[in-house]
């Protein structure tokens, strides 16, 4: 099988190797505290698992709306209103299978080939690959403990150019 040339630009994702090694050690009986891939070490809350079983038993397993269940999107908009005082039209809420899926869709929708995107460094390695896969030039901007390893307004302002898209 021939892979697209852009796949050669993707650096190895070493955290997955750590995760495999941790799983192997755990299988041998070692107690492992996993801090590598952001995956929780606890299951879904009991109310969630009960609701999932009810849905399966009820046979309601058809495809959902491509942007997420309308009731869920409305509830998320309501959460932002109640918690943060921000009014969001539920039609502007999109539910995905996780942050990576959301960022991939965002990159596809907003980034053109040749655009520049500022990404904090260190950061989750996949994020830069999402942008690069759509032709963006990723500019890694070093962050420190002083900025909680996040981009802040001064870092963004200092690195923003006419080509920067986000």
PDB file of C-alpha atoms in Angstrom:
ATOM      1  CA  UNK A   1       0.000   0.000   0.000  1.00  0.00           C
ATOM      2  CA  UNK A   2       1.303   3.438  -0.898  1.00  0.00           C
ATOM      3  CA  UNK A   3       0.865   6.050   1.816  1.00  0.00           C
ATOM      4  CA  UNK A   4       0.546   9.771   1.148  1.00  0.00           C
ATOM      5  CA  UNK A   5       3.854  11.639   1.219  1.00  0.00           C
ATOM      6  CA  UNK A   6       2.656  13.767   4.143  1.00  0.00           C
ATOM      7  CA  UNK A   7       2.741  10.671   6.378  1.00  0.00           C
ATOM      8  CA  UNK A   8       6.538  10.771   6.174  1.00  0.00           C
ATOM      9  CA  UNK A   9       6.453  14.136   7.969  1.00  0.00           C
ATOM     10  CA  UNK A  10       4.777  12.673  11.048  1.00  0.00           C
ATOM     11  CA  UNK A  11       7.294  12.137  13.827  1.00  0.00           C
ATOM     12  CA  UNK A  12       6.988   8.977  15.944  1.00  0.00           C
ATOM     13  CA  UNK A  13       4.514   9.316  18.820  1.00  0.00           C
ATOM     14  CA  UNK A  14       6.740   8.028  21.613  1.00  0.00           C
ATOM     15  CA  UNK A  15       4.097   8.275  24.339  1.00  0.00           C
ATOM     16  CA  UNK A  16       2.320   5.284  22.815  1.00  0.00           C
ATOM     17  CA  UNK A  17       5.498   3.234  23.269  1.00  0.00           C
ATOM     18  CA  UNK A  18       5.527   4.248  26.936  1.00  0.00           C
ATOM     19  CA  UNK A  19       1.860   3.228  27.189  1.00  0.00           C
ATOM     20  CA  UNK A  20       2.617  -0.203  25.674  1.00  0.00           C
ATOM     21  CA  UNK A  21       5.501  -0.712  28.100  1.00  0.00           C
ATOM     22  CA  UNK A  22       3.328   0.346  31.044  1.00  0.00           C
ATOM     23  CA  UNK A  23       0.623  -2.116  29.957  1.00  0.00           C
ATOM     24  CA  UNK A  24       3.194  -4.915  29.733  1.00  0.00           C
ATOM     25  CA  UNK A  25       4.508  -4.135  33.221  1.00  0.00           C
ATOM     26  CA  UNK A  26       0.956  -3.968  34.558  1.00  0.00           C
ATOM     27  CA  UNK A  27       0.206  -7.381  33.009  1.00  0.00           C
ATOM     28  CA  UNK A  28       3.204  -8.720  34.958  1.00  0.00           C
ATOM     29  CA  UNK A  29       1.575  -7.534  38.199  1.00  0.00           C
ATOM     30  CA  UNK A  30       3.411  -4.241  38.695  1.00  0.00           C
ATOM     31  CA  UNK A  31       1.450  -1.277  40.034  1.00  0.00           C
ATOM     32  CA  UNK A  32       1.646   1.438  37.386  1.00  0.00           C
ATOM     33  CA  UNK A  33       0.543   5.060  37.723  1.00  0.00           C
ATOM     34  CA  UNK A  34      -0.109   6.221  34.163  1.00  0.00           C
ATOM     35  CA  UNK A  35       0.616   9.871  33.492  1.00  0.00           C
ATOM     36  CA  UNK A  36       1.484   9.579  29.822  1.00  0.00           C
ATOM     37  CA  UNK A  37      -1.534   9.843  27.525  1.00  0.00           C
ATOM     38  CA  UNK A  38      -4.201  11.707  29.469  1.00  0.00           C
ATOM     39  CA  UNK A  39      -6.401   8.670  29.827  1.00  0.00           C
ATOM     40  CA  UNK A  40      -8.269   8.441  33.154  1.00  0.00           C
ATOM     41  CA  UNK A  41      -7.585   5.480  35.412  1.00  0.00           C
ATOM     42  CA  UNK A  42     -11.252   5.176  36.378  1.00  0.00           C
ATOM     43  CA  UNK A  43     -14.295   4.055  34.470  1.00  0.00           C
ATOM     44  CA  UNK A  44     -17.437   5.909  33.483  1.00  0.00           C
ATOM     45  CA  UNK A  45     -19.694   7.039  36.346  1.00  0.00           C
ATOM     46  CA  UNK A  46     -22.392   4.475  37.272  1.00  0.00           C
ATOM     47  CA  UNK A  47     -25.196   6.716  35.936  1.00  0.00           C
ATOM     48  CA  UNK A  48     -23.481   6.784  32.535  1.00  0.00           C
ATOM     49  CA  UNK A  49     -23.019   3.018  32.330  1.00  0.00           C
ATOM     50  CA  UNK A  50     -26.657   2.484  33.401  1.00  0.00           C
ATOM     51  CA  UNK A  51     -27.835   4.889  30.691  1.00  0.00           C
ATOM     52  CA  UNK A  52     -25.669   3.097  28.105  1.00  0.00           C
ATOM     53  CA  UNK A  53     -27.143  -0.278  29.030  1.00  0.00           C
ATOM     54  CA  UNK A  54     -30.662   1.186  28.819  1.00  0.00           C
ATOM     55  CA  UNK A  55     -29.952   2.500  25.306  1.00  0.00           C
ATOM     56  CA  UNK A  56     -28.566  -0.861  24.161  1.00  0.00           C
ATOM     57  CA  UNK A  57     -31.493  -2.782  25.662  1.00  0.00           C
ATOM     58  CA  UNK A  58     -33.949  -0.326  24.104  1.00  0.00           C
ATOM     59  CA  UNK A  59     -32.490  -0.907  20.658  1.00  0.00           C
ATOM     60  CA  UNK A  60     -31.990   2.821  19.964  1.00  0.00           C
ATOM     61  CA  UNK A  61     -28.717   2.375  18.120  1.00  0.00           C
ATOM     62  CA  UNK A  62     -29.191   4.377  14.931  1.00  0.00           C
ATOM     63  CA  UNK A  63     -26.729   6.972  13.707  1.00  0.00           C
ATOM     64  CA  UNK A  64     -26.842  10.293  15.487  1.00  0.00           C
ATOM     65  CA  UNK A  65     -26.932  13.695  13.862  1.00  0.00           C
ATOM     66  CA  UNK A  66     -23.481  14.326  12.380  1.00  0.00           C
ATOM     67  CA  UNK A  67     -22.951  17.329  14.662  1.00  0.00           C
ATOM     68  CA  UNK A  68     -24.107  15.475  17.784  1.00  0.00           C
ATOM     69  CA  UNK A  69     -27.461  14.843  19.442  1.00  0.00           C
ATOM     70  CA  UNK A  70     -29.494  18.077  19.362  1.00  0.00           C
ATOM     71  CA  UNK A  71     -30.499  17.667  23.027  1.00  0.00           C
ATOM     72  CA  UNK A  72     -26.843  17.229  24.024  1.00  0.00           C
ATOM     73  CA  UNK A  73     -25.796  20.283  22.003  1.00  0.00           C
ATOM     74  CA  UNK A  74     -28.545  22.301  23.691  1.00  0.00           C
ATOM     75  CA  UNK A  75     -27.433  21.040  27.117  1.00  0.00           C
ATOM     76  CA  UNK A  76     -23.814  22.008  26.401  1.00  0.00           C
ATOM     77  CA  UNK A  77     -24.898  25.505  25.355  1.00  0.00           C
ATOM     78  CA  UNK A  78     -26.949  25.700  28.571  1.00  0.00           C
ATOM     79  CA  UNK A  79     -23.932  24.640  30.620  1.00  0.00           C
ATOM     80  CA  UNK A  80     -21.873  27.507  29.177  1.00  0.00           C
ATOM     81  CA  UNK A  81     -24.691  29.961  29.947  1.00  0.00           C
ATOM     82  CA  UNK A  82     -25.136  28.732  33.520  1.00  0.00           C
ATOM     83  CA  UNK A  83     -21.471  28.179  34.365  1.00  0.00           C
ATOM     84  CA  UNK A  84     -19.710  30.924  32.410  1.00  0.00           C
ATOM     85  CA  UNK A  85     -22.487  33.413  31.565  1.00  0.00           C
ATOM     86  CA  UNK A  86     -21.810  32.938  27.847  1.00  0.00           C
ATOM     87  CA  UNK A  87     -24.716  32.578  25.410  1.00  0.00           C
ATOM     88  CA  UNK A  88     -23.964  30.073  22.656  1.00  0.00           C
ATOM     89  CA  UNK A  89     -26.433  29.049  19.972  1.00  0.00           C
ATOM     90  CA  UNK A  90     -26.707  25.231  20.165  1.00  0.00           C
ATOM     91  CA  UNK A  91     -26.378  25.209  16.360  1.00  0.00           C
ATOM     92  CA  UNK A  92     -22.768  26.353  16.895  1.00  0.00           C
ATOM     93  CA  UNK A  93     -21.982  23.408  19.202  1.00  0.00           C
ATOM     94  CA  UNK A  94     -20.396  20.317  17.660  1.00  0.00           C
ATOM     95  CA  UNK A  95     -19.965  17.070  19.587  1.00  0.00           C
ATOM     96  CA  UNK A  96     -17.034  14.852  18.584  1.00  0.00           C
ATOM     97  CA  UNK A  97     -15.513  11.604  19.806  1.00  0.00           C
ATOM     98  CA  UNK A  98     -12.759  13.533  21.598  1.00  0.00           C
ATOM     99  CA  UNK A  99     -10.444  16.527  21.475  1.00  0.00           C
ATOM    100  CA  UNK A 100      -8.307  15.083  18.667  1.00  0.00           C
ATOM    101  CA  UNK A 101     -11.331  14.591  16.430  1.00  0.00           C
ATOM    102  CA  UNK A 102     -12.448  18.158  17.171  1.00  0.00           C
ATOM    103  CA  UNK A 103      -9.028  19.612  16.383  1.00  0.00           C
ATOM    104  CA  UNK A 104      -8.788  17.615  13.154  1.00  0.00           C
ATOM    105  CA  UNK A 105     -12.164  18.968  12.009  1.00  0.00           C
ATOM    106  CA  UNK A 106     -11.160  22.481  13.049  1.00  0.00           C
ATOM    107  CA  UNK A 107      -7.925  22.261  11.071  1.00  0.00           C
ATOM    108  CA  UNK A 108      -9.788  20.954   8.015  1.00  0.00           C
ATOM    109  CA  UNK A 109     -12.318  23.787   8.209  1.00  0.00           C
ATOM    110  CA  UNK A 110     -10.022  26.725   8.962  1.00  0.00           C
ATOM    111  CA  UNK A 111      -6.487  26.081   7.687  1.00  0.00           C
ATOM    112  CA  UNK A 112      -5.339  26.441   4.094  1.00  0.00           C
ATOM    113  CA  UNK A 113      -2.043  25.333   2.630  1.00  0.00           C
ATOM    114  CA  UNK A 114       0.614  27.921   3.452  1.00  0.00           C
ATOM    115  CA  UNK A 115      -1.173  29.328   6.512  1.00  0.00           C
ATOM    116  CA  UNK A 116       0.867  29.618   9.676  1.00  0.00           C
ATOM    117  CA  UNK A 117      -0.414  28.230  12.980  1.00  0.00           C
ATOM    118  CA  UNK A 118       1.187  28.994  16.343  1.00  0.00           C
ATOM    119  CA  UNK A 119       1.417  26.015  18.701  1.00  0.00           C
ATOM    120  CA  UNK A 120       2.831  26.085  22.217  1.00  0.00           C
ATOM    121  CA  UNK A 121       5.899  23.945  22.876  1.00  0.00           C
ATOM    122  CA  UNK A 122       5.768  21.564  24.634  1.00  0.00           C
ATOM    123  CA  UNK A 123       2.390  20.354  23.444  1.00  0.00           C
ATOM    124  CA  UNK A 124       0.543  17.237  22.418  1.00  0.00           C
ATOM    125  CA  UNK A 125       2.466  16.091  19.300  1.00  0.00           C
ATOM    126  CA  UNK A 126      -0.628  15.163  17.285  1.00  0.00           C
ATOM    127  CA  UNK A 127      -1.879  18.760  17.324  1.00  0.00           C
ATOM    128  CA  UNK A 128       0.916  20.027  15.080  1.00  0.00           C
ATOM    129  CA  UNK A 129       0.421  17.077  12.726  1.00  0.00           C
ATOM    130  CA  UNK A 130      -3.267  17.902  12.278  1.00  0.00           C
ATOM    131  CA  UNK A 131      -2.391  21.388  11.051  1.00  0.00           C
ATOM    132  CA  UNK A 132       0.572  20.255   8.960  1.00  0.00           C
ATOM    133  CA  UNK A 133      -1.549  17.596   7.245  1.00  0.00           C
ATOM    134  CA  UNK A 134      -3.652  20.409   5.772  1.00  0.00           C
ATOM    135  CA  UNK A 135      -0.577  22.260   4.552  1.00  0.00           C
ATOM    136  CA  UNK A 136      -0.127  24.692   7.410  1.00  0.00           C
ATOM    137  CA  UNK A 137       3.295  25.783   8.585  1.00  0.00           C
ATOM    138  CA  UNK A 138       3.423  25.084  12.314  1.00  0.00           C
ATOM    139  CA  UNK A 139       5.417  27.568  14.364  1.00  0.00           C
ATOM    140  CA  UNK A 140       6.366  26.066  17.730  1.00  0.00           C
ATOM    141  CA  UNK A 141       6.550  28.750  20.423  1.00  0.00           C
ATOM    142  CA  UNK A 142       8.434  27.804  23.599  1.00  0.00           C
ATOM    143  CA  UNK A 143       6.387  28.062  26.803  1.00  0.00           C
ATOM    144  CA  UNK A 144       7.536  27.861  30.419  1.00  0.00           C
ATOM    145  CA  UNK A 145       6.241  27.148  33.885  1.00  0.00           C
ATOM    146  CA  UNK A 146       5.624  30.906  34.217  1.00  0.00           C
ATOM    147  CA  UNK A 147       2.886  30.629  31.561  1.00  0.00           C
ATOM    148  CA  UNK A 148       1.758  27.221  32.874  1.00  0.00           C
ATOM    149  CA  UNK A 149       3.178  25.818  29.614  1.00  0.00           C
ATOM    150  CA  UNK A 150       0.396  27.563  27.696  1.00  0.00           C
ATOM    151  CA  UNK A 151       0.433  30.297  25.089  1.00  0.00           C
ATOM    152  CA  UNK A 152      -0.548  33.624  26.625  1.00  0.00           C
ATOM    153  CA  UNK A 153      -1.510  36.886  24.938  1.00  0.00           C
ATOM    154  CA  UNK A 154       2.048  38.262  24.978  1.00  0.00           C
ATOM    155  CA  UNK A 155       3.515  35.125  23.374  1.00  0.00           C
ATOM    156  CA  UNK A 156       0.848  35.091  20.682  1.00  0.00           C
ATOM    157  CA  UNK A 157       1.345  38.810  19.983  1.00  0.00           C
ATOM    158  CA  UNK A 158       5.122  38.395  19.799  1.00  0.00           C
ATOM    159  CA  UNK A 159       4.899  35.536  17.259  1.00  0.00           C
ATOM    160  CA  UNK A 160       1.875  36.589  15.182  1.00  0.00           C
ATOM    161  CA  UNK A 161       2.592  37.467  11.556  1.00  0.00           C
ATOM    162  CA  UNK A 162       0.516  38.411   8.516  1.00  0.00           C
ATOM    163  CA  UNK A 163       0.438  34.692   7.602  1.00  0.00           C
ATOM    164  CA  UNK A 164      -0.748  33.499  11.003  1.00  0.00           C
ATOM    165  CA  UNK A 165      -4.197  31.948  10.853  1.00  0.00           C
ATOM    166  CA  UNK A 166      -4.462  30.905  14.485  1.00  0.00           C
TER     167      UNK A 166
END
